[in-house]
CSV table of C-alpha atoms and ligand atoms in Angstrom, one decimal:
chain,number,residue,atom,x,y,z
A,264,UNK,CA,149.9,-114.2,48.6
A,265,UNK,CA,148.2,-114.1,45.0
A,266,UNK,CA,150.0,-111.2,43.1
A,267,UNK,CA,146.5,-109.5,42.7
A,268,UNK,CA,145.7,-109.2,45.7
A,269,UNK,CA,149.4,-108.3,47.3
A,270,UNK,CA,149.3,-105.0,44.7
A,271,UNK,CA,145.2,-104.5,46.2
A,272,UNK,CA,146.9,-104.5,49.6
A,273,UNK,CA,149.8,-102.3,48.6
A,274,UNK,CA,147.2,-100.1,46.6
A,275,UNK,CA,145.2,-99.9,50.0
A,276,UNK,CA,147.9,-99.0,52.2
A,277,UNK,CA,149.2,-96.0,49.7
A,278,UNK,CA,148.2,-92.5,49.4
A,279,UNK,CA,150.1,-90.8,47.1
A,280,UNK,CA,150.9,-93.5,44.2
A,281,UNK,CA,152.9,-92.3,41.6
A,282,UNK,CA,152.1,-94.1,37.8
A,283,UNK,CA,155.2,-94.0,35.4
A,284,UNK,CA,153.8,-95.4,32.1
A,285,UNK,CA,154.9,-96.6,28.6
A,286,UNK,CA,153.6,-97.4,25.2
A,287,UNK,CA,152.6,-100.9,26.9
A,288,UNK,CA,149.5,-98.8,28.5
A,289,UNK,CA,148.1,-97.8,25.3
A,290,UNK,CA,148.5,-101.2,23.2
A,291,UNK,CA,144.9,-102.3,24.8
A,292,UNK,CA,143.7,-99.9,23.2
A,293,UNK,CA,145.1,-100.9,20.1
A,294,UNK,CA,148.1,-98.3,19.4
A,295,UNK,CA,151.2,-100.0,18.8
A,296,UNK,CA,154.6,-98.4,20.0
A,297,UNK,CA,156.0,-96.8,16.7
A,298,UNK,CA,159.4,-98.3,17.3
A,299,UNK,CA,158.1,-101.4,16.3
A,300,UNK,CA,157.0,-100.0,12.9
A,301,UNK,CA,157.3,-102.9,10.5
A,302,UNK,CA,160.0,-104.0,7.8
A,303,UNK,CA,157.4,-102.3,5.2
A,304,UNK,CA,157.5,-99.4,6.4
A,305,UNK,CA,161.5,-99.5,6.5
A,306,UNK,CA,161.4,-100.9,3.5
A,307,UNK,CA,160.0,-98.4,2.0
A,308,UNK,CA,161.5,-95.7,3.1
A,309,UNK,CA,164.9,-96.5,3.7
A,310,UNK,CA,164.8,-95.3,7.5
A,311,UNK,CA,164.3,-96.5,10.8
A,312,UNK,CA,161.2,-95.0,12.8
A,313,UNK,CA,163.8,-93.3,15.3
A,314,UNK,CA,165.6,-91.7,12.7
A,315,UNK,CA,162.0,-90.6,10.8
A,316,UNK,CA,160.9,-89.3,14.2
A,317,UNK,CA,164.1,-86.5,14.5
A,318,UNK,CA,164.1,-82.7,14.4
A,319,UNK,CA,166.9,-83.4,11.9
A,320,UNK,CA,164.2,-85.3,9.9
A,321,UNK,CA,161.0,-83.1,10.5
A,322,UNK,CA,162.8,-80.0,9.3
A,323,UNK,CA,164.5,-81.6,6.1
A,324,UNK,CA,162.1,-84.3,4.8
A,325,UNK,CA,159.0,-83.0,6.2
A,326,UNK,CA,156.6,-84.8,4.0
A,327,UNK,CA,158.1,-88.1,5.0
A,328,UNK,CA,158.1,-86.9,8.6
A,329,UNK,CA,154.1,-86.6,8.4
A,330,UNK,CA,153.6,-89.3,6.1
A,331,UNK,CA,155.1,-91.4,9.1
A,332,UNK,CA,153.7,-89.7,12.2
A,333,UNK,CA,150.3,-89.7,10.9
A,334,UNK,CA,150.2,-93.3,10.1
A,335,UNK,CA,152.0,-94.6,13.1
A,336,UNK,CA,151.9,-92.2,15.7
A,337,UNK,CA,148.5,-90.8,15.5
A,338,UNK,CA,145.4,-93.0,16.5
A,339,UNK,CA,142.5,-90.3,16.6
A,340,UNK,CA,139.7,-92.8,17.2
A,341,UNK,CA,141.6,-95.1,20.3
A,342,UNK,CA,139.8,-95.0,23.4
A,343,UNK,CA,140.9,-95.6,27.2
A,344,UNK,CA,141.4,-98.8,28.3
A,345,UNK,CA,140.7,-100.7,31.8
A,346,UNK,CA,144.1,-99.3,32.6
A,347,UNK,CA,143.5,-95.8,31.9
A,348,UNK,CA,140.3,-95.5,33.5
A,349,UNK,CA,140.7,-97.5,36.7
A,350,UNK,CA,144.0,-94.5,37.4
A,351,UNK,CA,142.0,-91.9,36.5
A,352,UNK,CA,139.6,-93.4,39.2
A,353,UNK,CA,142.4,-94.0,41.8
A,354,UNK,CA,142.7,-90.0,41.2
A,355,UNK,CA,139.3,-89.2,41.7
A,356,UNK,CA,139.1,-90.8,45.1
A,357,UNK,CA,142.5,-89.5,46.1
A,358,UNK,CA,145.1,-92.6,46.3
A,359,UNK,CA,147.2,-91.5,43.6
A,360,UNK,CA,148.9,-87.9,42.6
A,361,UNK,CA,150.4,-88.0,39.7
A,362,UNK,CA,150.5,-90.2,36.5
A,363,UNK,CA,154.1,-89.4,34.3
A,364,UNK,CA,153.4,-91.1,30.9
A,365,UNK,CA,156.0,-91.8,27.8
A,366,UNK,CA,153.0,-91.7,25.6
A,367,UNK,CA,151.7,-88.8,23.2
A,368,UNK,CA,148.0,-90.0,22.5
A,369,UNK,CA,146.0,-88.2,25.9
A,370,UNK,CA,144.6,-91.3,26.5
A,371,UNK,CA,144.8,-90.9,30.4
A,372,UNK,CA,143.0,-87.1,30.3
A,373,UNK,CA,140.6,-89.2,27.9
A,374,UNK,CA,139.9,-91.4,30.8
A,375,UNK,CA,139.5,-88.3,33.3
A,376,UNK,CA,142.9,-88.3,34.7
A,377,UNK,CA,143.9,-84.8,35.8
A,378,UNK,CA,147.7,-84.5,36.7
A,379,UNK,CA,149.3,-85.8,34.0
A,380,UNK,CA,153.0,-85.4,32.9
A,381,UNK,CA,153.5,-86.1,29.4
A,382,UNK,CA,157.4,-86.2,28.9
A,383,UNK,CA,157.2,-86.7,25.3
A,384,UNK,CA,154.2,-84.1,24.6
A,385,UNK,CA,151.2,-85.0,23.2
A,386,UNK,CA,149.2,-85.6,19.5
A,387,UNK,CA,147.2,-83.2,20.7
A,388,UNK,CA,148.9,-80.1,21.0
A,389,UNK,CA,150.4,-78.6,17.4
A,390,UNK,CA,151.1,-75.1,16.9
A,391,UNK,CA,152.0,-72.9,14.2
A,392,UNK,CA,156.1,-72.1,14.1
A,393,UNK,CA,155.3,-68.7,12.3
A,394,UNK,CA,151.9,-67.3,14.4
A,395,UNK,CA,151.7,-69.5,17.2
A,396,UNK,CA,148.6,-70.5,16.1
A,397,UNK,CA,146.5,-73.5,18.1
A,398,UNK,CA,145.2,-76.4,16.1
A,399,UNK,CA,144.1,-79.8,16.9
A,400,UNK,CA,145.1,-83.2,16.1
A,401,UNK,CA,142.2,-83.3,13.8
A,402,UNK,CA,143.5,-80.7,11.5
A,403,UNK,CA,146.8,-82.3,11.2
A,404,UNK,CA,145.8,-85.3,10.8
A,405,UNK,CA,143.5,-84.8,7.8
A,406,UNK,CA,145.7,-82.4,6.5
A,407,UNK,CA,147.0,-82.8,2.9
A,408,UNK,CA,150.0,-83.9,3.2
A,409,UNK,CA,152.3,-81.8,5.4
A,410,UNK,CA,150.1,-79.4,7.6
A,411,UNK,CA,150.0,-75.5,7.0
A,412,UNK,CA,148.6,-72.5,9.0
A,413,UNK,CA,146.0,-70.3,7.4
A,414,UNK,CA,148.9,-67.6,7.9
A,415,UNK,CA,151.5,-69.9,5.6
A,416,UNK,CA,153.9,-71.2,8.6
A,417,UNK,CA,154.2,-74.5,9.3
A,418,UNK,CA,152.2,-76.1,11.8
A,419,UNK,CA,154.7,-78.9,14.5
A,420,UNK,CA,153.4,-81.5,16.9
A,421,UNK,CA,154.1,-80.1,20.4
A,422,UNK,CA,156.1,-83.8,20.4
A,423,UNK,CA,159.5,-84.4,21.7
A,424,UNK,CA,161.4,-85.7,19.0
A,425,UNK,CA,164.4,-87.2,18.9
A,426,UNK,CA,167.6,-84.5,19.1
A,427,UNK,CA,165.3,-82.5,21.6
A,428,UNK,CA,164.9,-81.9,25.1
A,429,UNK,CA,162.3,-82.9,27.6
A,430,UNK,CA,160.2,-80.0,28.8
A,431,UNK,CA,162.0,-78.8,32.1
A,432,UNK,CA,158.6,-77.8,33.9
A,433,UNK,CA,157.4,-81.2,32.7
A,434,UNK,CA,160.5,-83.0,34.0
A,435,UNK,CA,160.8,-80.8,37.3
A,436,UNK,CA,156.8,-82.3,38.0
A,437,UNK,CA,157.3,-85.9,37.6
A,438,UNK,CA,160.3,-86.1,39.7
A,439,UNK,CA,158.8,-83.9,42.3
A,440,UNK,CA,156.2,-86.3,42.3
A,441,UNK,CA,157.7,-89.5,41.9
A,442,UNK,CA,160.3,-87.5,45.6
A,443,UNK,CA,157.0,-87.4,47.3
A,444,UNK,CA,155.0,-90.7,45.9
A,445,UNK,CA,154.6,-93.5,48.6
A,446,UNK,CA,153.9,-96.4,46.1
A,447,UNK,CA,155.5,-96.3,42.3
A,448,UNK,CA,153.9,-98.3,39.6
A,449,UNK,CA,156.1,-98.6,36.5
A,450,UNK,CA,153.8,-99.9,33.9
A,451,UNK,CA,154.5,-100.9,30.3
A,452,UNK,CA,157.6,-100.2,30.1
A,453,UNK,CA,161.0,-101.5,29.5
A,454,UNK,CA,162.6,-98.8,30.8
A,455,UNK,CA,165.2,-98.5,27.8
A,456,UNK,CA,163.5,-95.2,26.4
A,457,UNK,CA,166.3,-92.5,28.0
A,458,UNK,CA,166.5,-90.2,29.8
A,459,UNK,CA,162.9,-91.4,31.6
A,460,UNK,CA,164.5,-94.4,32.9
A,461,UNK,CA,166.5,-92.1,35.0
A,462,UNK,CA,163.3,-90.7,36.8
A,463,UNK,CA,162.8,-93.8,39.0
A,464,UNK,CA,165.6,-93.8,41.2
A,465,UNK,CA,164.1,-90.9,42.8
A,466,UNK,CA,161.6,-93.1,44.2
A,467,UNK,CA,162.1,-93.1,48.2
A,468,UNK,CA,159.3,-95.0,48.6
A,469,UNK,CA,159.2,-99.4,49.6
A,470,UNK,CA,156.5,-99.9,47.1
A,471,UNK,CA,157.6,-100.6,43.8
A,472,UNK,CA,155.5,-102.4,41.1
A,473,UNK,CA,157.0,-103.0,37.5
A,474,UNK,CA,153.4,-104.0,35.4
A,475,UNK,CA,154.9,-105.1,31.9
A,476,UNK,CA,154.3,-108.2,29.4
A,477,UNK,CA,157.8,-108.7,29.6
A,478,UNK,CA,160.6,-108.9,32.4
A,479,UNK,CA,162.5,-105.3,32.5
A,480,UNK,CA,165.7,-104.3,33.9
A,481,UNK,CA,164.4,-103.2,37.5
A,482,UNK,CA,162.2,-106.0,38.0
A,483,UNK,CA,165.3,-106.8,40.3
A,484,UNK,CA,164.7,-104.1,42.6
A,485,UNK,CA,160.8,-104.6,42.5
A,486,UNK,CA,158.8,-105.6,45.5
A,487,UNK,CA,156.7,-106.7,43.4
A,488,UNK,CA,157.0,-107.6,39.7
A,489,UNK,CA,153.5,-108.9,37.2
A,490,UNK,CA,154.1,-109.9,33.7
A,491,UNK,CA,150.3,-109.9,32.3
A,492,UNK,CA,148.5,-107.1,30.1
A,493,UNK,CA,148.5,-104.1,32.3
A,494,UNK,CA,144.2,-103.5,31.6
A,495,UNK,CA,143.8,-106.6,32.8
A,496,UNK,CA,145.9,-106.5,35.8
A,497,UNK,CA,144.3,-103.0,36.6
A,498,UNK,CA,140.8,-103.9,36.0
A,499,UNK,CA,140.8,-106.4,38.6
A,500,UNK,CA,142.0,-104.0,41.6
A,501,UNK,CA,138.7,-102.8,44.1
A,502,UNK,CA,138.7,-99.2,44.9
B,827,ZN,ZN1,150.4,-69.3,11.6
């Protein structure tokens, strides 16, 4: 059977699919994963995006820390692609429960998707260390440099850095969802990015799909594995 249509039929046969995405959803819409930040960049600052993107880093070079995040990791005009929005209708008429996405930019609540676990936080989210104070990805964004409260403190992305730990609420979700899924879609990813690799093996389920340009470690185990852009893949399923 065409590939296509085999993940239609499994789609079909499924109630409570479970999406597990990467940064390979949001390339289609043009946001590149910010571990692939080029040589320049390294270049000219001396530091690999990983090391740029620690709590170590944020708190003593925080200028760098924003000059780097706002250039790589925020992408305030992206919009949902064909992969986003054809989950967020799979929600709407009830096939899937939960998406659990790698990915900070709140492209899938763009696209309408409700239940939505963000393992990494989001772009969207930034709040004052000193008040507690709200503000938007806007306001950090076109910030002046690094990004101040009207009360003085300084203003973080509610983003998981590197040296910090996963939300527990947020981790206790997906893999309550992913327990109870009865189709799992792994999608852009390569798996490598720990610990959300780890989340998959609670998958009880026979229907796994790995959706990813390239070939991943569990494309092994998958019942069914297809190596094209996810959005177009995604499009092409009938609801
Ligand atoms: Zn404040």
């Amino acid at each position: 059977m065409e590939k296509i249509a085999k993940l239609q039929k499994m789609i079909e046969e499924s109630s409570r699919i479970v999406f597990f995405g990467g940064a390979g959803v949001s390339t289609e819409s043009n946001i590149p994963d910010f571990r692939s930040a080029d040589g320049l960049y390294q270049e000219k600052y001396h530091y690999p995006p990983e090391q740029v993107v620690s709590h170590t880093f944020f708190m003593r070079k925080t200028e760098l820390f924003y000059d780097f995040y706002k250039n790589k990791m925020m992408f305030l005009e992206a919009k949902p692609n064909k992969a986003h929005l054809k989950l967020a209708e799979l929600e709407a008429k009830g096939k899937l429960s939960a998406i659990i996405t790698q990915n900070i930019d709140g492209l899938h609540q763009a696209a309408g998707s409700k239940k939505v676990y963000e393992l990494h936080g989001s772009i969207h989210r930034n709040y004052c260390q000193k008040c507690g104070k709200f503000y938007n990805a806007a306001y950090v964004k076109n910030a002046d440099g690094i990004p101040y409260c009207e009360c003085g403190g300084l203003i973080k992305p509610d983003v998981v850095l590197y040296e910090e730990g996963l939300d527990n609420e947020v981790i206790q979700g997906a893999i309550n969802a992913i327990r109870s899924a009865d189709m799992l879609v792994i999608g852009g990813t390569s798996l490598v990015v720990y610990p959300a690799a780890g989340f998959i093996d609670y998958f009880r389920g026979n229907r796994l799909v790995v959706l990813n340009k390239s070939a991943t470690a569990r494309d092994v185990d998958a019942d069914l594995c297809i190596q094209e852009p996810i959005g177009e893949v995604l499009g092409r399923i009938q609801i």
